[in-house]
Amino acid sequence: DIQMTQSPSSLSASVGDRVTITCQASQDISNYLNWYQQKPGKAPKLLIYDASNLETGVPSRFSGSGSGTDFTFTISSLQPEDIATYYCQQYDNPFTFGGGTKVEIK
Amino acid sequence: QVQLVQSGAEVKKPGASVKVSCKASGYTFTSYDINWVRQATGQGLEWMGWMNPNSGNTGYAQKFQGRVTMTRNTSISTAYMELSSLRSEDTAVYYCARGRVLATFRYNFDYWGQGTLVTVSS
């Protein structure tokens, strides 16, 4: 199975900060990568699909980039409502998730 | 609006089986896959398998092969996930998620159920 290594596992940032999360695949997955947000006690929510496409209705401060094995997820200006755990997911073969990044407000 | 509504929490003894349901509404049930993902308390997301509600075809993660069965009842737009030979490590929240195909080989989970807590304890 393809392994997804996500880092950092947690971070603390101030409101308005730029936040970056990385996800590395154990082999080339092209851009078969999605990003999800999960708030405490809730189901995950799709934010970014195919590495860089913003899901309808998702604020434009969220973005994604990358291809091959290295991917980046960015929140351009952290808001209080962005407190959550973020997961990358590869869907090349078959589906695996990264370990998650918990984002907190400093 | 699209909704996936799951059955309620379950408590099971080790060795037993559990069957979780996922009722879909707001879209044509047979037009989208249903995936199952679980999450142990404080842990990450783990994909278990998928089912095509139109054909009934399934694909399971190797870890769960032989222990998981995914089925559906199209007349009531409901998918089911049954996990057998339960052990304490299976204690988790189980989610169903709709699989959306945007183009050939382009896939994501666009709607999720609310989750079902399954507790395995003697």
Short mmCIF file of C-alpha atoms in Angstrom, two decimals:
data_model
loop_
_atom_site.label_atom_id
_atom_site.label_comp_id
_atom_site.label_asym_id
_atom_site.label_seq_id
_atom_site.Cartn_x
_atom_site.Cartn_y
_atom_site.Cartn_z
CA ASP A 1 0.00 0.00 0.00
CA ILE A 2 1.03 3.59 -0.57
CA GLN A 3 2.05 5.33 2.64
CA MET A 4 1.26 8.99 3.23
CA THR A 5 3.49 10.92 5.62
CA GLN A 6 1.98 14.14 6.83
CA SER A 7 3.82 16.85 8.78
CA PRO A 8 3.74 18.40 11.20
CA SER A 9 1.42 16.28 13.34
CA SER A 10 0.31 19.43 15.13
CA LEU A 11 0.90 23.15 14.96
CA SER A 12 -0.08 26.28 16.80
CA ALA A 13 -0.43 29.58 14.96
CA SER A 14 -1.97 32.99 15.45
CA VAL A 15 -5.07 34.30 13.74
CA GLY A 16 -4.02 35.75 10.41
CA ASP A 17 -0.91 33.57 10.09
CA ARG A 18 -0.09 31.56 7.01
CA VAL A 19 -0.20 27.84 7.78
CA THR A 20 1.43 25.15 5.66
CA ILE A 21 1.05 21.37 5.93
CA THR A 22 2.99 18.88 3.85
CA CYS A 23 2.13 15.39 2.73
CA GLN A 24 4.61 12.98 1.16
CA ALA A 25 3.63 9.83 -0.70
CA SER A 26 5.80 6.70 -0.64
CA GLN A 27 5.59 6.53 -4.44
CA ASP A 28 4.51 8.70 -7.34
CA ILE A 29 0.75 9.33 -7.18
CA SER A 30 0.58 12.03 -9.87
CA ASN A 31 -1.98 14.46 -8.43
CA TYR A 32 -4.35 11.82 -7.08
CA LEU A 33 -4.58 13.59 -3.75
CA ASN A 34 -7.38 15.15 -1.72
CA TRP A 35 -7.42 17.21 1.49
CA TYR A 36 -10.07 17.00 4.21
CA GLN A 37 -10.86 19.04 7.29
CA GLN A 38 -12.25 17.37 10.40
CA LYS A 39 -13.58 19.39 13.31
CA PRO A 40 -13.90 17.72 16.72
CA GLY A 41 -16.82 15.31 16.88
CA LYS A 42 -17.69 15.82 13.22
CA ALA A 43 -17.24 13.94 10.00
CA PRO A 44 -14.45 14.98 7.63
CA LYS A 45 -15.21 17.57 4.97
CA LEU A 46 -13.64 17.70 1.52
CA LEU A 47 -11.68 20.93 0.95
CA ILE A 48 -9.29 20.28 -1.95
CA TYR A 49 -9.46 17.60 -4.64
CA ASP A 50 -6.93 16.51 -7.24
CA ALA A 51 -4.20 18.28 -5.26
CA SER A 52 -5.14 21.84 -6.13
CA ASN A 53 -8.85 22.20 -6.88
CA LEU A 54 -11.00 24.02 -4.34
CA GLU A 55 -14.27 22.26 -3.54
CA THR A 56 -17.37 24.39 -4.16
CA GLY A 57 -18.22 26.58 -1.20
CA VAL A 58 -14.80 26.32 0.46
CA PRO A 59 -13.17 29.67 1.30
CA SER A 60 -10.39 30.77 -1.01
CA ARG A 61 -7.88 31.05 1.86
CA PHE A 62 -7.47 27.28 1.51
CA SER A 63 -5.24 26.02 -1.28
CA GLY A 64 -3.24 23.00 -2.33
CA SER A 65 -0.35 22.25 -4.62
CA GLY A 66 2.06 19.53 -5.64
CA SER A 67 2.35 16.42 -7.74
CA GLY A 68 4.31 13.19 -7.76
CA THR A 69 5.27 12.52 -4.15
CA ASP A 70 5.25 15.95 -2.48
CA PHE A 71 2.17 17.99 -1.70
CA THR A 72 1.38 21.14 0.24
CA PHE A 73 -1.80 22.43 1.84
CA THR A 74 -1.96 26.09 2.83
CA ILE A 75 -4.27 28.32 4.81
CA SER A 76 -3.30 31.82 3.73
CA SER A 77 -4.76 33.60 6.76
CA LEU A 78 -5.75 31.38 9.68
CA GLN A 79 -9.21 32.03 11.11
CA PRO A 80 -10.63 30.81 14.43
CA GLU A 81 -13.09 28.55 12.60
CA ASP A 82 -10.17 26.74 10.93
CA ILE A 83 -9.31 24.93 14.16
CA ALA A 84 -9.47 21.30 13.07
CA THR A 85 -7.41 18.32 12.02
CA TYR A 86 -6.47 18.17 8.36
CA TYR A 87 -5.87 14.96 6.42
CA CYS A 88 -4.42 14.25 3.03
CA GLN A 89 -5.73 11.24 1.11
CA GLN A 90 -4.22 9.51 -1.89
CA TYR A 91 -6.52 7.66 -4.24
CA ASP A 92 -4.01 6.14 -6.63
CA ASN A 93 -4.04 2.65 -5.11
CA PRO A 94 -6.45 2.27 -3.41
CA PHE A 95 -7.06 4.86 -0.68
CA THR A 96 -4.87 5.87 2.25
CA PHE A 97 -4.90 8.87 4.52
CA GLY A 98 -2.07 10.77 6.08
CA GLY A 99 -1.77 10.75 9.84
CA GLY A 100 -3.39 14.16 10.22
CA THR A 101 -2.29 17.62 11.31
CA LYS A 102 -4.02 19.21 14.27
CA VAL A 103 -4.19 22.98 13.90
CA GLU A 104 -4.63 25.11 17.00
CA ILE A 105 -4.74 28.82 17.74
CA LYS A 106 -1.81 30.26 19.63
CA GLN B 1 -29.72 18.18 -0.35
CA VAL B 2 -27.45 15.17 -0.21
CA GLN B 3 -27.55 13.36 3.12
CA LEU B 4 -26.10 10.15 4.46
CA VAL B 5 -27.72 9.13 7.73
CA GLN B 6 -26.17 6.28 9.69
CA SER B 7 -27.60 3.95 12.28
CA GLY B 8 -27.03 4.45 15.99
CA ALA B 9 -24.25 3.46 18.32
CA GLU B 10 -23.59 -0.21 19.01
CA VAL B 11 -21.98 -2.12 21.84
CA LYS B 12 -20.74 -5.60 20.99
CA LYS B 13 -18.83 -8.36 22.69
CA PRO B 14 -15.56 -9.68 21.28
CA GLY B 15 -16.18 -12.26 18.59
CA ALA B 16 -19.57 -10.84 17.63
CA SER B 17 -20.53 -9.06 14.42
CA VAL B 18 -21.91 -5.58 13.83
CA LYS B 19 -23.90 -4.23 10.90
CA VAL B 20 -24.00 -0.48 10.33
CA SER B 21 -26.42 1.13 7.90
CA CYS B 22 -26.10 4.29 5.82
CA LYS B 23 -29.28 5.71 4.28
CA ALA B 24 -28.79 8.03 1.34
CA SER B 25 -31.12 10.80 0.22
CA GLY B 26 -31.03 13.81 -2.07
CA TYR B 27 -29.40 12.02 -5.01
CA THR B 28 -29.67 8.86 -7.09
CA PHE B 29 -28.29 6.18 -4.79
CA THR B 30 -27.10 3.90 -7.58
CA SER B 31 -25.05 6.62 -9.29
CA TYR B 32 -22.29 6.94 -6.68
CA ASP B 33 -20.08 4.51 -4.76
CA ILE B 34 -20.32 4.21 -1.00
CA ASN B 35 -17.05 3.99 0.92
CA TRP B 36 -16.52 3.07 4.55
CA VAL B 37 -13.88 4.74 6.71
CA ARG B 38 -13.24 4.20 10.40
CA GLN B 39 -11.54 6.23 13.09
CA ALA B 40 -10.44 4.95 16.48
CA THR B 41 -10.65 7.48 19.31
CA GLY B 42 -7.94 10.10 18.92
CA GLN B 43 -6.57 8.37 15.83
CA GLY B 44 -6.55 8.99 12.09
CA LEU B 45 -8.79 7.86 9.27
CA GLU B 46 -8.64 4.33 7.91
CA TRP B 47 -10.33 3.32 4.65
CA MET B 48 -12.09 -0.05 4.83
CA GLY B 49 -13.61 -0.55 1.41
CA TRP B 50 -16.04 0.56 -1.26
CA MET B 51 -19.22 -0.65 -2.87
CA ASN B 52 -20.91 0.23 -6.14
CA PRO B 53 -24.62 0.32 -5.26
CA ASN B 54 -25.64 -0.21 -8.87
CA SER B 55 -23.76 -3.45 -9.48
CA GLY B 56 -23.11 -4.52 -5.91
CA ASN B 57 -19.42 -4.81 -6.71
CA THR B 58 -17.12 -4.31 -3.77
CA GLY B 59 -13.45 -3.75 -2.98
CA TYR B 60 -12.00 -4.19 0.47
CA ALA B 61 -8.78 -3.04 2.09
CA GLN B 62 -6.49 -6.00 2.55
CA LYS B 63 -6.56 -5.55 6.32
CA PHE B 64 -10.28 -6.28 6.42
CA GLN B 65 -10.52 -8.99 3.76
CA GLY B 66 -12.50 -11.91 5.10
CA ARG B 67 -14.01 -9.92 7.96
CA VAL B 68 -15.97 -7.16 6.24
CA THR B 69 -18.99 -7.37 3.96
CA MET B 70 -20.57 -4.40 2.20
CA THR B 71 -24.07 -4.74 0.80
CA ARG B 72 -26.98 -2.55 -0.20
CA ASN B 73 -30.75 -2.41 -0.56
CA THR B 74 -31.47 -0.17 -3.53
CA SER B 75 -35.22 -0.09 -2.83
CA ILE B 76 -34.54 1.93 0.32
CA SER B 77 -31.29 3.62 -0.80
CA THR B 78 -29.35 2.10 2.06
CA ALA B 79 -25.84 0.71 2.25
CA TYR B 80 -24.60 -1.66 4.92
CA MET B 81 -21.22 -2.53 6.36
CA GLU B 82 -20.91 -5.69 8.42
CA LEU B 83 -17.74 -6.43 10.37
CA SER B 84 -17.33 -9.84 11.98
CA SER B 85 -15.05 -11.42 14.58
CA LEU B 86 -14.92 -8.15 16.46
CA ARG B 87 -12.06 -7.41 18.80
CA SER B 88 -11.33 -4.50 21.10
CA GLU B 89 -9.17 -2.83 18.43
CA ASP B 90 -12.30 -2.46 16.26
CA THR B 91 -13.72 0.08 18.71
CA ALA B 92 -14.08 3.16 16.53
CA VAL B 93 -16.40 5.56 14.80
CA TYR B 94 -17.42 4.16 11.43
CA TYR B 95 -18.29 6.56 8.60
CA CYS B 96 -19.88 6.03 5.24
CA ALA B 97 -18.84 8.46 2.52
CA ARG B 98 -20.07 9.01 -1.01
CA GLY B 99 -17.50 8.44 -3.71
CA ARG B 100 -17.63 11.07 -6.41
CA VAL B 101 -16.03 10.51 -9.82
CA LEU B 102 -15.26 13.80 -11.55
CA ALA B 103 -13.48 12.28 -14.53
CA THR B 104 -11.64 9.10 -15.38
CA PHE B 105 -9.45 8.22 -12.39
CA ARG B 106 -10.57 11.36 -10.53
CA TYR B 107 -12.19 10.41 -7.23
CA ASN B 108 -12.99 11.92 -3.84
CA PHE B 109 -15.33 11.51 -0.88
CA ASP B 110 -17.69 14.47 -1.15
CA TYR B 111 -20.39 13.68 1.42
CA TRP B 112 -20.04 11.82 4.70
CA GLY B 113 -22.42 10.28 7.18
CA GLN B 114 -22.45 11.49 10.77
CA GLY B 115 -20.58 8.43 12.01
CA THR B 116 -21.56 5.42 14.11
CA LEU B 117 -19.67 4.55 17.28
CA VAL B 118 -19.04 0.84 17.65
CA THR B 119 -17.70 -0.22 21.01
CA VAL B 120 -16.30 -3.72 21.45
CA SER B 121 -16.08 -4.70 25.08
CA SER B 122 -16.57 -7.77 27.19
#
